[in-house]
Short mmCIF file of C-alpha atoms and ligand atoms in Angstrom, two decimals:
data_model
loop_
_atom_site.label_atom_id
_atom_site.label_comp_id
_atom_site.label_asym_id
_atom_site.label_seq_id
_atom_site.Cartn_x
_atom_site.Cartn_y
_atom_site.Cartn_z
CA MET C 1 39.56 106.20 26.83
CA LEU C 2 36.30 104.09 26.21
CA HIS C 3 33.30 105.56 27.29
CA TYR C 4 29.95 103.49 28.80
CA ASP C 5 26.91 104.28 30.54
CA LEU C 6 27.61 101.33 33.09
CA ILE C 7 30.34 99.21 33.77
CA ILE C 8 30.23 95.93 35.84
CA VAL C 9 33.32 94.70 37.43
CA GLY C 10 32.97 90.67 37.92
CA GLY C 11 31.05 88.70 35.61
CA GLY C 12 30.24 85.76 38.31
CA LEU C 13 26.37 84.60 38.76
CA VAL C 14 25.61 88.20 40.25
CA GLY C 15 27.31 90.52 37.64
CA ALA C 16 26.26 88.45 34.88
CA SER C 17 22.30 88.42 36.28
CA LEU C 18 22.59 92.28 36.41
CA ALA C 19 23.92 92.68 32.85
CA VAL C 20 20.82 90.24 31.48
CA ALA C 21 18.66 92.45 33.61
CA LEU C 22 19.35 95.43 32.02
CA ARG C 23 19.21 94.24 28.53
CA GLN C 24 16.13 96.29 27.86
CA THR C 25 17.71 99.56 28.81
CA GLY C 26 19.41 100.43 25.87
CA LEU C 27 22.20 101.40 28.11
CA ARG C 28 26.10 100.95 26.69
CA ILE C 29 27.33 98.31 29.26
CA ALA C 30 30.67 96.80 29.68
CA LEU C 31 31.47 93.93 31.82
CA ILE C 32 35.25 92.89 33.02
CA ASP C 33 35.95 89.44 34.34
CA ALA C 34 39.24 88.27 35.10
CA LYS C 35 38.54 84.51 34.33
CA LEU C 36 37.03 82.38 31.25
CA THR C 37 34.18 81.06 31.59
CA SER C 38 34.09 77.13 32.78
CA SER C 39 31.01 76.32 34.01
CA ASP C 40 32.49 73.78 36.11
CA ASP C 41 31.20 75.19 39.55
CA PRO C 42 30.23 71.84 41.25
CA ARG C 43 27.77 73.70 43.84
CA LEU C 44 24.04 73.05 44.21
CA PHE C 45 22.00 76.27 45.10
CA ALA C 46 18.98 76.52 46.79
CA LEU C 47 16.81 79.23 45.00
CA ASN C 48 13.93 80.47 46.88
CA SER C 49 10.70 81.16 45.09
CA SER C 50 11.33 84.90 44.53
CA SER C 51 14.75 84.20 42.89
CA CYS C 52 13.00 81.56 40.60
CA GLN C 53 10.50 84.24 39.66
CA PHE C 54 13.16 86.96 38.87
CA LEU C 55 15.09 84.18 36.76
CA GLU C 56 11.60 83.23 34.96
CA ASN C 57 11.05 86.86 34.37
CA LEU C 58 14.56 87.47 32.68
CA LYS C 59 13.57 84.54 30.51
CA ILE C 60 16.54 82.10 31.91
CA TRP C 61 14.08 79.66 33.57
CA PRO C 62 13.58 77.67 30.70
CA SER C 63 17.07 76.66 30.39
CA LEU C 64 17.19 75.85 34.07
CA ALA C 65 13.79 74.28 34.42
CA ALA C 66 15.00 70.44 33.35
CA HIS C 67 17.53 70.59 36.09
CA ALA C 68 15.86 72.27 38.89
CA ALA C 69 14.24 70.30 41.77
CA PRO C 70 11.30 71.68 43.71
CA ILE C 71 11.45 72.01 47.38
CA HIS C 72 7.81 71.12 48.84
CA GLN C 73 9.01 71.00 52.63
CA VAL C 74 12.25 72.17 54.72
CA HIS C 75 12.96 70.29 57.94
CA VAL C 76 15.34 71.39 60.22
CA SER C 77 16.64 69.22 63.10
CA ASN C 78 19.15 68.98 65.82
CA HIS C 79 21.13 65.46 66.23
CA GLY C 80 20.56 64.43 69.81
CA HIS C 81 17.86 66.95 70.66
CA PHE C 82 14.38 67.05 70.71
CA GLY C 83 12.37 69.64 68.47
CA VAL C 84 12.08 69.78 64.72
CA VAL C 85 11.03 72.58 62.40
CA ARG C 86 9.09 71.87 59.19
CA LEU C 87 8.35 74.66 57.03
CA ARG C 88 5.86 73.62 54.12
CA ARG C 89 4.78 75.19 50.89
CA GLU C 90 1.30 75.10 52.14
CA ASP C 91 2.42 77.24 54.75
CA VAL C 92 2.94 80.16 52.47
CA ASN C 93 0.40 78.90 49.60
CA LEU C 94 3.27 78.37 47.16
CA PRO C 95 3.79 75.55 44.82
CA ALA C 96 7.14 75.47 46.01
CA LEU C 97 9.43 76.97 48.45
CA GLY C 98 12.04 77.21 46.04
CA HIS C 99 14.23 75.31 43.66
CA VAL C 100 17.58 73.22 43.82
CA VAL C 101 19.85 73.93 40.95
CA PRO C 102 23.45 73.37 39.95
CA ALA C 103 25.29 76.67 39.67
CA CYS C 104 27.14 75.42 36.37
CA ILE C 105 23.84 75.45 34.78
CA ILE C 106 22.82 78.76 35.91
CA GLU C 107 26.19 80.09 34.83
CA ALA C 108 25.84 78.49 31.56
CA ALA C 109 22.30 80.02 30.96
CA LEU C 110 23.46 83.46 31.95
CA ASN C 111 26.78 83.47 29.83
CA GLU C 112 24.67 82.35 26.96
CA GLU C 113 22.52 85.48 27.26
CA LEU C 114 25.36 87.82 27.51
CA MET C 115 26.62 86.54 24.37
CA ALA C 116 23.19 87.97 22.72
CA LEU C 117 23.33 90.97 24.60
CA PRO C 118 22.69 94.63 22.62
CA ASN C 119 25.17 97.44 23.28
CA PHE C 120 27.20 95.24 25.52
CA THR C 121 31.04 94.71 25.83
CA LEU C 122 32.69 91.61 27.60
CA TYR C 123 36.21 92.04 28.63
CA ARG C 124 37.13 88.68 29.31
CA PRO C 125 39.44 87.49 30.63
CA ALA C 126 40.62 91.17 31.89
CA LYS C 127 41.36 92.27 35.38
CA LEU C 128 40.68 95.54 37.12
CA LYS C 129 44.00 97.11 38.38
CA THR C 130 42.92 100.58 39.39
CA LEU C 131 39.65 102.63 40.09
CA CYS C 132 39.39 106.62 40.74
CA GLN C 133 36.06 108.59 41.05
CA LYS C 134 36.67 112.06 38.98
CA ASN C 135 34.14 114.78 38.35
CA ASN C 136 30.99 112.46 38.57
CA ASN C 137 32.85 109.73 36.68
CA VAL C 138 34.58 106.56 37.73
CA GLN C 139 37.86 105.87 35.68
CA LEU C 140 39.18 101.95 35.48
CA ILE C 141 42.53 100.57 34.17
CA ILE C 142 42.04 97.08 33.09
CA ALA C 143 44.72 94.41 32.25
CA THR C 144 43.72 92.68 29.30
CA ALA C 145 45.45 89.94 26.75
CA ASN C 146 46.07 92.97 24.31
CA GLY C 147 47.34 95.42 27.31
CA GLU C 148 46.08 97.99 29.51
CA LYS C 149 43.02 100.01 28.67
CA ILE C 150 41.40 102.73 30.41
CA LEU C 151 37.47 102.57 30.64
CA GLN C 152 35.12 105.35 32.17
CA SER C 153 31.58 105.39 33.28
CA PRO C 154 29.26 107.56 35.87
CA ILE C 155 28.22 104.10 37.12
CA VAL C 156 30.20 101.30 38.33
CA PHE C 157 29.15 97.84 39.94
CA GLY C 158 31.44 96.06 41.83
CA ALA C 159 30.45 92.25 41.88
CA ASP C 160 34.12 91.18 41.73
CA GLY C 161 33.98 88.53 44.61
CA PRO C 162 34.72 88.50 48.55
CA ASP C 163 38.25 89.69 47.63
CA SER C 164 36.81 92.59 45.61
CA THR C 165 39.55 94.83 44.00
CA VAL C 166 36.65 97.60 43.57
CA ARG C 167 36.11 97.53 47.29
CA GLU C 168 39.74 97.66 48.09
CA GLN C 169 40.53 100.62 45.54
CA LEU C 170 37.70 102.54 47.51
CA ASN C 171 39.28 101.63 50.90
CA ILE C 172 35.98 100.59 52.29
CA HIS C 173 36.09 99.02 55.62
CA THR C 174 35.22 95.41 55.73
CA GLU C 175 34.14 93.26 58.36
CA ILE C 176 35.57 89.78 58.06
CA PHE C 177 34.57 86.96 60.29
CA ASP C 178 36.68 83.63 59.63
CA TYR C 179 34.03 80.74 60.85
CA GLU C 180 37.25 78.12 60.61
CA GLN C 181 34.77 75.95 58.85
CA SER C 182 34.44 74.61 55.67
CA ALA C 183 31.60 73.32 53.61
CA ILE C 184 31.76 69.89 51.45
CA VAL C 185 29.78 69.72 48.42
CA VAL C 186 28.91 66.45 47.34
CA ARG C 187 25.91 64.73 45.15
CA THR C 188 24.44 61.62 46.99
CA THR C 189 22.41 59.01 45.53
CA LEU C 190 19.14 57.73 47.37
CA LYS C 191 17.71 54.34 47.28
CA ARG C 192 14.17 55.87 47.72
CA SER C 193 12.69 59.32 46.61
CA HIS C 194 13.30 62.59 48.69
CA GLU C 195 9.76 63.51 48.29
CA HIS C 196 11.05 67.24 47.52
CA ILE C 197 11.97 67.56 51.24
CA ALA C 198 15.12 69.64 52.06
CA TYR C 199 16.76 68.47 55.32
CA GLU C 200 18.91 70.65 57.28
CA ARG C 201 20.48 68.70 60.28
CA PHE C 202 22.73 70.42 62.71
CA ASN C 203 25.22 68.44 65.04
CA VAL C 204 27.94 69.63 67.48
CA ASP C 205 30.21 70.56 64.96
CA GLY C 206 28.32 72.04 62.12
CA ALA C 207 25.41 71.10 59.72
CA ILE C 208 24.33 68.78 57.20
CA ALA C 209 21.76 70.07 54.43
CA MET C 210 20.56 67.40 51.98
CA LEU C 211 18.50 69.01 49.29
CA PRO C 212 16.42 67.85 46.75
CA LEU C 213 17.99 67.44 43.20
CA THR C 214 16.19 65.86 40.02
CA GLY C 215 16.05 61.86 40.21
CA ASN C 216 16.70 60.17 43.30
CA GLU C 217 19.85 62.48 44.11
CA CYS C 218 20.37 64.85 46.94
CA ALA C 219 22.82 67.78 47.06
CA THR C 220 24.73 67.08 50.16
CA ILE C 221 26.29 70.42 51.88
CA TRP C 222 28.32 69.37 55.14
CA THR C 223 29.88 72.05 56.99
CA ALA C 224 32.16 71.43 60.14
CA ASN C 225 35.67 72.66 61.22
CA THR C 226 37.90 72.88 58.50
CA LYS C 227 40.64 70.30 60.27
CA ALA C 228 37.73 67.79 60.52
CA GLN C 229 36.55 68.56 57.01
CA SER C 230 39.82 68.03 55.56
CA GLN C 231 40.21 64.96 57.13
CA LEU C 232 36.56 63.71 55.71
CA MET C 233 37.95 64.71 52.22
CA GLU C 234 40.82 62.16 52.53
CA LEU C 235 38.32 59.20 53.10
CA SER C 236 37.37 56.52 50.74
CA ASP C 237 34.05 56.80 49.07
CA GLU C 238 32.96 53.94 50.98
CA ILE C 239 33.94 55.25 54.46
CA PHE C 240 32.80 58.92 53.93
CA LEU C 241 29.49 57.49 53.06
CA GLN C 242 29.32 55.65 56.31
CA LYS C 243 30.07 58.65 57.94
CA LEU C 244 27.53 60.65 56.22
CA GLN C 245 25.13 58.10 56.98
CA HIS C 246 26.05 57.91 60.76
CA GLU C 247 25.86 61.77 61.07
CA PHE C 248 22.78 62.75 58.98
CA GLY C 249 20.78 59.50 60.01
CA TYR C 250 18.13 57.57 58.19
CA ARG C 251 15.43 60.13 57.32
CA LEU C 252 16.50 59.63 53.60
CA GLY C 253 16.92 55.95 54.06
CA ARG C 254 19.85 54.13 53.11
CA LEU C 255 22.42 56.39 51.32
CA GLN C 256 23.69 54.63 48.17
CA LEU C 257 26.69 56.40 46.97
CA THR C 258 28.44 59.85 46.78
CA SER C 259 29.82 61.81 44.00
CA LYS C 260 33.29 63.31 43.68
CA ARG C 261 33.82 65.77 46.77
CA HIS C 262 34.49 69.20 46.90
CA ILE C 263 35.55 71.57 49.81
CA PHE C 264 34.71 75.59 50.30
CA PRO C 265 36.43 77.22 52.96
CA LEU C 266 33.87 79.61 54.90
CA ARG C 267 34.07 83.07 56.02
CA MET C 268 31.74 86.21 56.20
CA VAL C 269 32.66 89.33 54.32
CA ARG C 270 30.61 92.53 55.11
CA ALA C 271 31.38 95.99 53.48
CA LYS C 272 30.77 98.54 56.10
CA LYS C 273 29.07 100.56 53.06
CA ILE C 274 27.93 99.29 49.61
CA VAL C 275 27.87 102.60 47.96
CA ASP C 276 30.48 105.17 47.15
CA GLN C 277 29.55 108.02 44.75
CA GLY C 278 28.80 106.26 41.50
CA VAL C 279 30.17 103.09 42.64
CA PHE C 280 27.78 100.15 44.01
CA LEU C 281 29.04 96.83 45.56
CA LEU C 282 26.92 93.77 44.65
CA GLY C 283 27.13 89.92 45.59
CA ASN C 284 30.08 88.42 47.19
CA SER C 285 32.00 91.86 47.52
CA ALA C 286 29.16 93.29 49.57
CA HIS C 287 28.47 90.64 51.58
CA THR C 288 29.74 86.85 51.69
CA LEU C 289 27.59 84.79 53.74
CA HIS C 290 27.70 81.05 55.33
CA PRO C 291 25.67 79.11 53.20
CA ILE C 292 23.86 77.72 56.31
CA ALA C 293 20.70 79.47 55.19
CA ALA C 294 21.27 79.28 51.62
CA GLN C 295 20.94 83.49 51.10
CA GLY C 296 23.96 84.78 49.11
CA PHE C 297 22.82 84.58 45.73
CA ASN C 298 19.07 85.06 46.66
CA LEU C 299 20.00 88.45 48.70
CA ALA C 300 22.06 89.36 45.80
CA LEU C 301 19.47 88.73 43.20
CA TYR C 302 16.76 90.88 44.96
CA LYS C 303 19.35 93.69 45.17
CA VAL C 304 19.89 92.96 40.98
CA ALA C 305 15.79 93.05 40.80
CA MET C 306 15.72 96.29 42.74
CA LEU C 307 18.62 98.26 40.72
CA ALA C 308 17.14 97.06 37.02
CA GLU C 309 13.80 98.12 38.08
CA SER C 310 14.70 101.67 39.12
CA MET C 311 16.98 102.05 35.98
CA MET C 312 13.91 100.96 33.97
CA GLU C 313 11.74 103.17 35.68
CA LYS C 314 14.10 106.29 35.25
CA ILE C 315 14.74 105.24 31.33
CA SER C 316 11.10 104.95 30.83
CA LYS C 317 10.45 108.65 32.38
CA ASN C 318 13.63 109.90 30.14
CA GLU C 319 15.45 110.76 33.33
CA VAL C 320 19.10 109.87 33.95
CA PHE C 321 20.14 107.01 36.33
CA THR C 322 22.57 108.90 38.81
CA ALA C 323 24.93 108.34 41.72
CA SER C 324 22.28 109.66 44.18
CA HIS C 325 19.74 107.07 42.87
CA LEU C 326 22.26 104.42 43.64
CA GLN C 327 22.52 105.90 47.25
CA GLU C 328 18.75 105.76 47.51
CA ILE C 329 18.68 102.41 46.68
CA SER C 330 21.37 101.47 49.14
CA VAL C 331 19.41 102.78 52.19
CA GLN C 332 16.07 100.53 50.95
CA ILE C 333 18.30 97.25 50.23
CA GLN C 334 19.99 97.97 53.62
CA LYS C 335 16.83 97.95 55.46
CA GLN C 336 15.36 94.92 53.76
CA GLN C 337 18.18 92.76 53.95
CA ALA C 338 19.80 93.54 57.17
CA THR C 339 17.55 91.08 59.15
CA SER C 340 18.34 88.18 56.58
CA ILE C 341 21.97 88.67 56.71
CA GLY C 342 21.71 88.67 60.53
CA ILE C 343 19.79 85.69 60.69
CA SER C 344 22.12 84.04 58.62
CA HIS C 345 25.48 85.09 60.34
CA ARG C 346 23.75 84.25 64.03
CA LEU C 347 22.78 80.94 62.63
CA SER C 348 26.13 80.07 61.72
CA ALA C 349 27.93 81.45 64.86
CA LEU C 350 25.34 79.80 66.88
CA PHE C 351 25.94 76.42 65.09
CA SER C 352 29.54 76.52 65.39
CA SER C 353 29.37 76.93 68.97
CA HIS C 354 29.56 74.15 71.32
CA SER C 355 28.27 76.04 74.27
CA PHE C 356 25.14 74.59 76.13
CA LEU C 357 23.16 77.82 76.23
CA PRO C 358 22.79 78.08 72.23
CA SER C 359 21.64 74.58 72.20
CA ILE C 360 18.90 75.26 74.66
CA ALA C 361 17.99 78.28 72.65
CA LEU C 362 18.30 76.52 69.29
CA GLN C 363 15.68 73.79 70.85
CA LEU C 364 13.27 76.53 72.01
CA GLY C 365 13.46 78.23 68.89
CA MET C 366 12.79 75.58 67.02
CA ILE C 367 9.72 74.41 68.99
CA SER C 368 8.37 77.82 69.03
CA LEU C 369 9.13 78.40 65.32
CA ASN C 370 7.31 75.12 64.73
CA VAL C 371 3.82 75.88 66.57
CA THR C 372 3.55 79.55 66.44
CA THR C 373 2.34 79.80 62.73
CA PRO C 374 2.41 83.75 62.23
CA ILE C 375 6.05 83.95 63.40
CA LYS C 376 7.01 80.83 61.15
CA LYS C 377 4.91 82.42 58.34
CA ARG C 378 7.09 85.72 58.72
CA PHE C 379 10.30 83.58 58.78
CA ILE C 380 9.67 81.81 55.81
CA GLU C 381 8.37 84.88 53.85
CA ARG C 382 11.57 86.97 54.75
CA MET C 383 13.86 83.65 53.75
CA LEU C 384 11.89 83.69 50.41
CA GLY C 385 12.74 87.11 50.15
CA LYS C 386 8.64 88.21 50.10
CA THR C 387 8.92 91.16 52.94
CA GLY C 388 9.60 94.76 53.15
CA CYS C 389 9.52 96.39 49.59
CA VAL C 390 9.39 93.66 46.52
CA PRO C 391 10.39 94.97 43.11
CA ARG C 392 8.07 94.03 40.57
CA LEU C 393 10.84 92.05 38.72
CA LEU C 394 10.34 89.38 41.81
CA LEU C 395 6.74 89.30 41.25
CA SER C 396 5.26 86.88 38.89
CA GLN C 397 2.79 89.33 36.85
CA MET C 398 5.60 91.54 35.83
CA ILE C 399 6.38 90.06 32.43
C1 FAD D 401 29.15 75.71 49.53
C2 FAD D 401 28.33 77.14 49.04
C3 FAD D 401 27.26 76.96 48.88
C4 FAD D 401 26.20 77.83 48.54
N1 FAD D 401 24.95 78.04 48.49
C5 FAD D 401 24.14 78.74 48.16
C6 FAD D 401 22.61 78.55 47.97
O1 FAD D 401 22.23 77.21 47.96
N2 FAD D 401 21.74 79.77 47.93
C7 FAD D 401 22.34 80.86 47.76
O2 FAD D 401 21.63 82.03 47.47
N3 FAD D 401 23.58 81.32 47.85
C8 FAD D 401 24.54 80.04 47.80
N4 FAD D 401 25.85 80.24 48.07
C9 FAD D 401 26.47 81.83 47.92
C10 FAD D 401 26.63 82.16 46.54
O3 FAD D 401 27.85 81.12 46.24
C11 FAD D 401 27.08 83.40 46.28
O4 FAD D 401 26.05 84.41 46.81
C12 FAD D 401 27.36 83.77 44.75
O5 FAD D 401 28.12 82.81 44.32
C13 FAD D 401 27.87 84.97 44.72
O6 FAD D 401 28.12 85.41 43.39
P1 FAD D 401 29.23 86.80 42.86
O7 FAD D 401 28.86 86.89 41.53
O8 FAD D 401 28.99 87.87 43.74
O9 FAD D 401 30.63 86.37 43.36
P2 FAD D 401 31.90 85.36 42.66
O10 FAD D 401 31.15 83.88 42.18
O11 FAD D 401 32.90 85.37 43.78
O12 FAD D 401 32.33 86.02 41.49
C14 FAD D 401 33.29 87.06 41.37
C15 FAD D 401 33.69 87.50 39.97
O13 FAD D 401 34.62 88.51 39.94
C16 FAD D 401 35.93 88.36 39.02
N5 FAD D 401 36.96 89.09 39.61
C17 FAD D 401 37.42 88.91 40.85
N6 FAD D 401 38.30 89.97 40.90
C18 FAD D 401 38.40 90.61 39.62
C19 FAD D 401 38.94 91.73 39.20
N7 FAD D 401 40.08 92.22 40.08
N8 FAD D 401 38.79 92.02 37.78
C20 FAD D 401 37.82 91.42 36.74
N9 FAD D 401 37.30 90.41 37.45
C21 FAD D 401 37.21 89.83 38.78
C22 FAD D 401 35.88 86.57 39.23
O14 FAD D 401 36.70 86.20 38.12
C23 FAD D 401 34.44 86.24 39.38
O15 FAD D 401 33.77 85.71 38.37
C24 FAD D 401 26.76 79.48 48.52
C25 FAD D 401 28.00 79.60 48.79
C26 FAD D 401 29.03 78.42 49.01
C27 FAD D 401 30.36 78.80 49.31
#
């Protein structure tokens, strides 16, 4: 049996971020991931300013900076309707509302850091088979290329994605909502500058986000019902570009060309609880969100910052971080994040609805958001992860 102070199941962006955030704790950490690293994730993530600051504090940002495009303004509109919402960096006195960074660049930077971590064991490729809680310890059986291994630790993090084995082993009740939508992700080249404006345009079927990338490129995330998106995937590049131009309009001028398209089916997965004795769920295994509000990774990084900070604080006082501390943190996190998760889910449900009423509500909401500055400021701050209890790891003065 192999003993660790802490085990992380799942080495995606969230599990890897947690391992890196804990590098100064001196804890013996094991990370288990089912797949070899590939760094071929085609997605392009909008990171809010708190997430960017956190990655800066983890010393990851220098590897991302050259690939990160700042967002100066967010422009939200509804096809065929009156009313536009503009969220500007000036509204919250920040140099940028966030940055758009390719997921593969974040993954590569985190993996490079993992290789240099002290007291760290990486099991990859290795798959969690079973998990059981016994006498204040959690025992895991994992399958590796060299056969099965038994690992044990008082604290385990389940960051093993939407179909989490950790969650399943603990029989945690999970709410699953199939949006019956898919997202097409593609890079679009423009004829002119995007001026660092992130556009989100809603239409009857879904939404099109055009997020600024470095150079004259945009990250296009086009969500609509799965049947329509599968048909779009079949089109030639030329016809696809025409459809995109028609649906998005000319706010970014004439679109020039698009890269290879990738499609992602969308569903919401929400664990009814995120902590069970010494086990804590993080990232997609705790909540998988619709990408409409670009919140999934941002919210997960907030949790990672809270956890890392709390553990470092206990260690600096020579105290042991226990399962009951996990319980306390989960209460704080759930209070802070319930609203953001709710907004994200309600927005996606609203925009996947065809009814007349949501469309009116949407217009009124958009108009009031645009003119009511304090409401707008609160909305932006929530989406930037700047309300409630903010871990110092998310603040600029920390490191
Ligand atoms: C189209 C799209 C666009 C998005 N855009 C944004 C955005 O702009 N901003 C934002 O904040 N979020 C965005 N998100 C959300 C973001 O992708 C997720 O929040 C993030 O990827 C969650 O990462 P994770 O590490 O929790 O999970 P995953 O990426 O699902 O990783 C889980 C890991 O666990 C491993 N694993 C699974 N089972 C086992 C097992 N049994 N044993 C061992 N290992 C296992 C897997 O190999 C994998 O590496 C977007 C999502 C989509 C679909």
